[in-house]
Short mmCIF file of C-alpha atoms in Angstrom, two decimals:
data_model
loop_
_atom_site.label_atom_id
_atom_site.label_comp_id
_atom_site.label_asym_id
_atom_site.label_seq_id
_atom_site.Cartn_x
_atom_site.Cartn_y
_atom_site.Cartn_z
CA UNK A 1 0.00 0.00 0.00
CA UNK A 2 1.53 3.54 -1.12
CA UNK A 3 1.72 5.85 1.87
CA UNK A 4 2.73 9.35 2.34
CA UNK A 5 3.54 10.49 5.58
CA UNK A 6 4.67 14.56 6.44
CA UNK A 7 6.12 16.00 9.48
CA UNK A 8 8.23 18.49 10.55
CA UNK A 9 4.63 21.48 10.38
CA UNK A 10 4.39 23.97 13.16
CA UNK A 11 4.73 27.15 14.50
CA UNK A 12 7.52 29.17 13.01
CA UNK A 13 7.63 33.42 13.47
CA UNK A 14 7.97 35.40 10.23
CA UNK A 15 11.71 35.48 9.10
CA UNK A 16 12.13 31.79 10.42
CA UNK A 17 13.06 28.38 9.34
CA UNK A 18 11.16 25.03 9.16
CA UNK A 19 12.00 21.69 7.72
CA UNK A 20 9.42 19.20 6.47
CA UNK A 21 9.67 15.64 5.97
CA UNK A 22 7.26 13.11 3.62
CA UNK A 23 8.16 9.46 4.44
CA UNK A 24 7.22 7.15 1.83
CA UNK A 25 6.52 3.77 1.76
CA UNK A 26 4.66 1.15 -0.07
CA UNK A 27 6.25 1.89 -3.57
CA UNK A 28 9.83 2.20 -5.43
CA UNK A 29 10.54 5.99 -4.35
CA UNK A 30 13.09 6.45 -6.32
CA UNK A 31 10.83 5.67 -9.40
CA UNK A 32 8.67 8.79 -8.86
CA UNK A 33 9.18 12.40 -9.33
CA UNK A 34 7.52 13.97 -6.13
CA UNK A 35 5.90 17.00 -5.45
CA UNK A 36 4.89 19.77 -2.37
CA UNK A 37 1.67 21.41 -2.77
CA UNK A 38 0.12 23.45 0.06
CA UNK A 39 -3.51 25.14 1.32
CA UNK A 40 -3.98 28.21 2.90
CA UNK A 41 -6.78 28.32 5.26
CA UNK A 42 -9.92 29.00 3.50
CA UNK A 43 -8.06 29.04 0.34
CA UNK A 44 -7.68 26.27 -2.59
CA UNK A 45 -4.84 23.44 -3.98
CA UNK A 46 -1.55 25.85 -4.64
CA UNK A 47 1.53 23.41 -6.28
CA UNK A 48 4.68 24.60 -4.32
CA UNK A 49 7.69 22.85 -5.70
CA UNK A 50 9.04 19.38 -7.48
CA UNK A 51 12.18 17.16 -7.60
CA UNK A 52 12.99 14.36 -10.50
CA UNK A 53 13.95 11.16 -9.94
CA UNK A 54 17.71 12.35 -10.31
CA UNK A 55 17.50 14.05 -7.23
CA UNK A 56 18.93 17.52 -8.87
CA UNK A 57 16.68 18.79 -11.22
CA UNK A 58 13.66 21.08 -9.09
CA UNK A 59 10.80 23.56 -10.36
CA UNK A 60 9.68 25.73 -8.10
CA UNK A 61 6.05 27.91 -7.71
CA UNK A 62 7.17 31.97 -8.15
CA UNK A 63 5.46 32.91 -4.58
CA UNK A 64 8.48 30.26 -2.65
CA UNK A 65 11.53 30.05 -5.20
CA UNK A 66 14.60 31.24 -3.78
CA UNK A 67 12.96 30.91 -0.16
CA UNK A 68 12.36 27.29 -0.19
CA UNK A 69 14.53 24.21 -1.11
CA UNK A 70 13.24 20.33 -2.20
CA UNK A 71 15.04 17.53 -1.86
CA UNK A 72 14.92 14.13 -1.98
CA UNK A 73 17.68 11.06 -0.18
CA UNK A 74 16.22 7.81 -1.93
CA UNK A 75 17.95 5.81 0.58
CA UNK A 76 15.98 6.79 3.58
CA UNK A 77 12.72 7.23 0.92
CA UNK A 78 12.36 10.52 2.06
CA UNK A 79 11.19 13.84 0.56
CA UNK A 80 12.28 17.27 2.43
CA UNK A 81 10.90 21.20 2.02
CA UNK A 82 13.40 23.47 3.38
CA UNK A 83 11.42 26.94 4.13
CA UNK A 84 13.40 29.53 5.30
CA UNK A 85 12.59 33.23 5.30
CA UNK A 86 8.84 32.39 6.05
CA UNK A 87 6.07 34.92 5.60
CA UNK A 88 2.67 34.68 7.11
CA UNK A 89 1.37 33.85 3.45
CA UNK A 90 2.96 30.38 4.09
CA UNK A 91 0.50 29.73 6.73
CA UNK A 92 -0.84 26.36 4.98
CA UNK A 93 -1.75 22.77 5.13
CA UNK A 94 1.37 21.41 3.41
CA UNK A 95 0.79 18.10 1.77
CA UNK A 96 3.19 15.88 -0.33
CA UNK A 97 2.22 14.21 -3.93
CA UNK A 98 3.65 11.51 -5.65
CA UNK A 99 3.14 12.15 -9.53
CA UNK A 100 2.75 9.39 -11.60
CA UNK A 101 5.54 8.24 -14.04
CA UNK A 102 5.35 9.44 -17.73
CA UNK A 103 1.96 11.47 -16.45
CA UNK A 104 1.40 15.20 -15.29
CA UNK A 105 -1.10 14.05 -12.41
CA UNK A 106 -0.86 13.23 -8.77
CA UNK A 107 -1.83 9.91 -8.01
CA UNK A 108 -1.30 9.62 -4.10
CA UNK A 109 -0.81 12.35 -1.31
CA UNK A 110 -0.04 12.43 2.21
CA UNK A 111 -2.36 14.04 4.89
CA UNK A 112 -0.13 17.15 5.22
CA UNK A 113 1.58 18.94 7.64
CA UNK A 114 -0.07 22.22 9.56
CA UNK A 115 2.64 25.29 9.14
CA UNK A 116 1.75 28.43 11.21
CA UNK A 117 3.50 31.55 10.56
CA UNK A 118 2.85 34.03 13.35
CA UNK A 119 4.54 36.43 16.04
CA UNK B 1 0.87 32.07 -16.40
CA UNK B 2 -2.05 29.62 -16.93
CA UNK B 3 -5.40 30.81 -14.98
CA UNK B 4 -7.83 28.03 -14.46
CA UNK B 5 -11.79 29.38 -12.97
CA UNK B 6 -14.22 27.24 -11.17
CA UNK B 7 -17.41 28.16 -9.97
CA UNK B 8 -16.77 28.53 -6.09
CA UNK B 9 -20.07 26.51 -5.01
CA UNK B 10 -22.26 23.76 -6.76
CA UNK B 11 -25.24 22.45 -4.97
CA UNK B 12 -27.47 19.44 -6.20
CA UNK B 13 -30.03 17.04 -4.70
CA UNK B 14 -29.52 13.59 -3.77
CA UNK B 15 -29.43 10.96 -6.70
CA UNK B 16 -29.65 13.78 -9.16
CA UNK B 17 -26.36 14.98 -11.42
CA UNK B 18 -23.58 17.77 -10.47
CA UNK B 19 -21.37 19.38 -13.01
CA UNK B 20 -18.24 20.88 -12.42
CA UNK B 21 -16.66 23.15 -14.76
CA UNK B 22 -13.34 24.26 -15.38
CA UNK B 23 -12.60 26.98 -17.81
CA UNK B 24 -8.88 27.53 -19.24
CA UNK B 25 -7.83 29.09 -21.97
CA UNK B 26 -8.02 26.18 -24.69
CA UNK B 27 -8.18 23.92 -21.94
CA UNK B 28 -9.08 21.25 -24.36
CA UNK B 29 -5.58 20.70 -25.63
CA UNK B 30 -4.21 19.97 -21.94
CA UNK B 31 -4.93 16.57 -20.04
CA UNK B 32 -7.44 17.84 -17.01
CA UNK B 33 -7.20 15.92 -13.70
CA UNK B 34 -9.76 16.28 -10.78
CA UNK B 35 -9.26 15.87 -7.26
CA UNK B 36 -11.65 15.73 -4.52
CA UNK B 37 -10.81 16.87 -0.97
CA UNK B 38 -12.36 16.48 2.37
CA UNK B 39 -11.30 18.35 5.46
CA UNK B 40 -8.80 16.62 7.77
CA UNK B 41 -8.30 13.77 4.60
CA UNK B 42 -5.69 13.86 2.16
CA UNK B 43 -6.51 14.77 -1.43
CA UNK B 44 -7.77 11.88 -3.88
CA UNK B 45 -7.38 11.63 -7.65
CA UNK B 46 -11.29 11.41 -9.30
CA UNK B 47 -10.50 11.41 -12.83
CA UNK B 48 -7.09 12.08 -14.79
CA UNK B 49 -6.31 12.80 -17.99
CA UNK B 50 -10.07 14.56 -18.86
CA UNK B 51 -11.83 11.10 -18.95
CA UNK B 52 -10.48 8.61 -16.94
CA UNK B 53 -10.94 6.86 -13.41
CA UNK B 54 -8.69 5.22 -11.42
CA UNK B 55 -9.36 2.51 -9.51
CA UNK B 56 -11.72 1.88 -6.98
CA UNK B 57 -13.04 5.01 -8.44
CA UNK B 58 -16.78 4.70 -8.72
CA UNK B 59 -18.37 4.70 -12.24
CA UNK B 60 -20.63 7.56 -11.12
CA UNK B 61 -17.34 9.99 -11.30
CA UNK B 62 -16.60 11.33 -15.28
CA UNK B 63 -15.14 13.71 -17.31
CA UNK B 64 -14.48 15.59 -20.50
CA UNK B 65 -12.74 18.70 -21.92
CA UNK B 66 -13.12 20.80 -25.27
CA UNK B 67 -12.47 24.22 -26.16
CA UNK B 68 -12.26 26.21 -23.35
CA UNK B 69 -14.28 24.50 -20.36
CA UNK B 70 -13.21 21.06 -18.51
CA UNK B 71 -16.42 19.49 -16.53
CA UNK B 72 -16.31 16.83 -13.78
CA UNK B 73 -19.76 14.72 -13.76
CA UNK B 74 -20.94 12.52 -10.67
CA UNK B 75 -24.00 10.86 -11.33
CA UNK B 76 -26.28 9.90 -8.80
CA UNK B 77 -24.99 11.92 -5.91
CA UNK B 78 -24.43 10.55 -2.73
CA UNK B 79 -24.20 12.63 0.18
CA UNK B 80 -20.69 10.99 1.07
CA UNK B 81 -19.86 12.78 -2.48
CA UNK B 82 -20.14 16.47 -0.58
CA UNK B 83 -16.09 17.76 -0.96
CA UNK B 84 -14.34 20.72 -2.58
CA UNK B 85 -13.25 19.38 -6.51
CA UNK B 86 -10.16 20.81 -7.99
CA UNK B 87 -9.10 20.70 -11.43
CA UNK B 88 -5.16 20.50 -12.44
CA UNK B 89 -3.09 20.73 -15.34
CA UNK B 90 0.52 21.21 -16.15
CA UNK B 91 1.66 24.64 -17.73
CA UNK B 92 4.45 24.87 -20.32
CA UNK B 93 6.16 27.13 -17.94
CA UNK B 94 7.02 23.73 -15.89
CA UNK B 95 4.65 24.28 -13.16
CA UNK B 96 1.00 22.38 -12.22
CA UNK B 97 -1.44 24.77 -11.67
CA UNK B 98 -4.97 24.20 -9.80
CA UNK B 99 -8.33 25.63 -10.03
CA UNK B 100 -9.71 27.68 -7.27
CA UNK B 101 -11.49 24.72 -6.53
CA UNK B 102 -15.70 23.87 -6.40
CA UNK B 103 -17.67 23.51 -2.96
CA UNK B 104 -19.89 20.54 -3.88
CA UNK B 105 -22.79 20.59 -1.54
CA UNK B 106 -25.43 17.97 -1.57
CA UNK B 107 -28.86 19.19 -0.67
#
């Protein structure tokens, strides 16, 4: 069975750091490109950021790049988000996708991880 | 960048048919996917590329794209069916964009 399992969510202040964590299980992860896509409260599916299999090629959404950093270590089947220089707009439900090889879709996500930016 | 609109709220009666649209600038061309998402519950994958279900999907749950407007059907609606919908695509520019997402409310 695939699962998808974040950690790492919180409460952060504005200007701080905060790693995530997606442990994944149930599939070949290093198979998969993999994906972070978050929810504000009261607010709708926003795609944040995604690593390749290769483990060095990323995209990232406008609104994080240069903030935030993806990674991947295939040998612990693990997917990070690095977000530093947070912003109360990254207040969000932050949940991790697996996309489906040779597709454009997300076929399994994780239950996401609560991130609170606040002073 | 690539805009996708979705009516913020759809309500329909029980056993009767909802339609969700999503409108996109010759939306047709692109492979639409549709997720459903309950609070507290992670996101699940309804239909991908326009038309198809995966599975364990029920038959009730289709779709289809032309032109300008992609539209998620669910026959029969059950009230376990009541979720916000989201419709996805990938953009040339390398990213995956979302709708604002649909508020389907079963009477």
């Amino acid at each position: 069975e695939v699962q998808l399992v974040e950690s790492g969510g919180g409460l952060v202040h504005p200007g701080g750091s905060l790693r995530l964590s997606c442990a994944a299980s149930g599939f070949t992860f290093s198979d998969y490109w993999m994906h972070w896509v978050r929810q504000a409260p009261g607010k709708g599916l926003v795609w944040v950021s995604r690593m390749n299999i290769d483990a060095f090629t990323t995209t990232y959404a406008d609104s994080v790049k240069g903030r935030f950093t993806i990674s991947r270590d295939n040998t612990k089947n693990t997917l990070y988000l690095q977000m530093d220089s947070l912003r109360a707009e990254d207040t969000a439900i932050y949940y991790c996708a697996r996309e489906e090889r040779d597709s454009d879709y997300f076929d399994y996500w994780g239950q996401g991880t609560l991130v609170t930016v606040s002073s | 960048s690539y805009v996708l609109t979705q009516p913020p709220s759809v309500s329909v009666a029980p056993g009767k048919t909802a339609r969700i649209t999503c409108g996109g600038n010759n939306i047709g061309s692109k492979s639409v996917h549709w997720y459903q998402l309950r609070p507290g519950q992670a996101p699940v994958l309804v239909v991908y590329d326009d038309r198809d279900r995966p599975s364990g999907i029920p038959e009730r749950f289709s779709g289809s794209s032309s032109g300008n407007t992609a539209t998620l059907t669910i026959s029969r609606v059950e009230a376990g069916d009541e979720a916000d919908y989201y419709c996805q695509v990938w953009d040339t520019s390398d990213h995956w964009v979302f709708g604002g997402g649909t508020k389907l409310t079963v009477l």
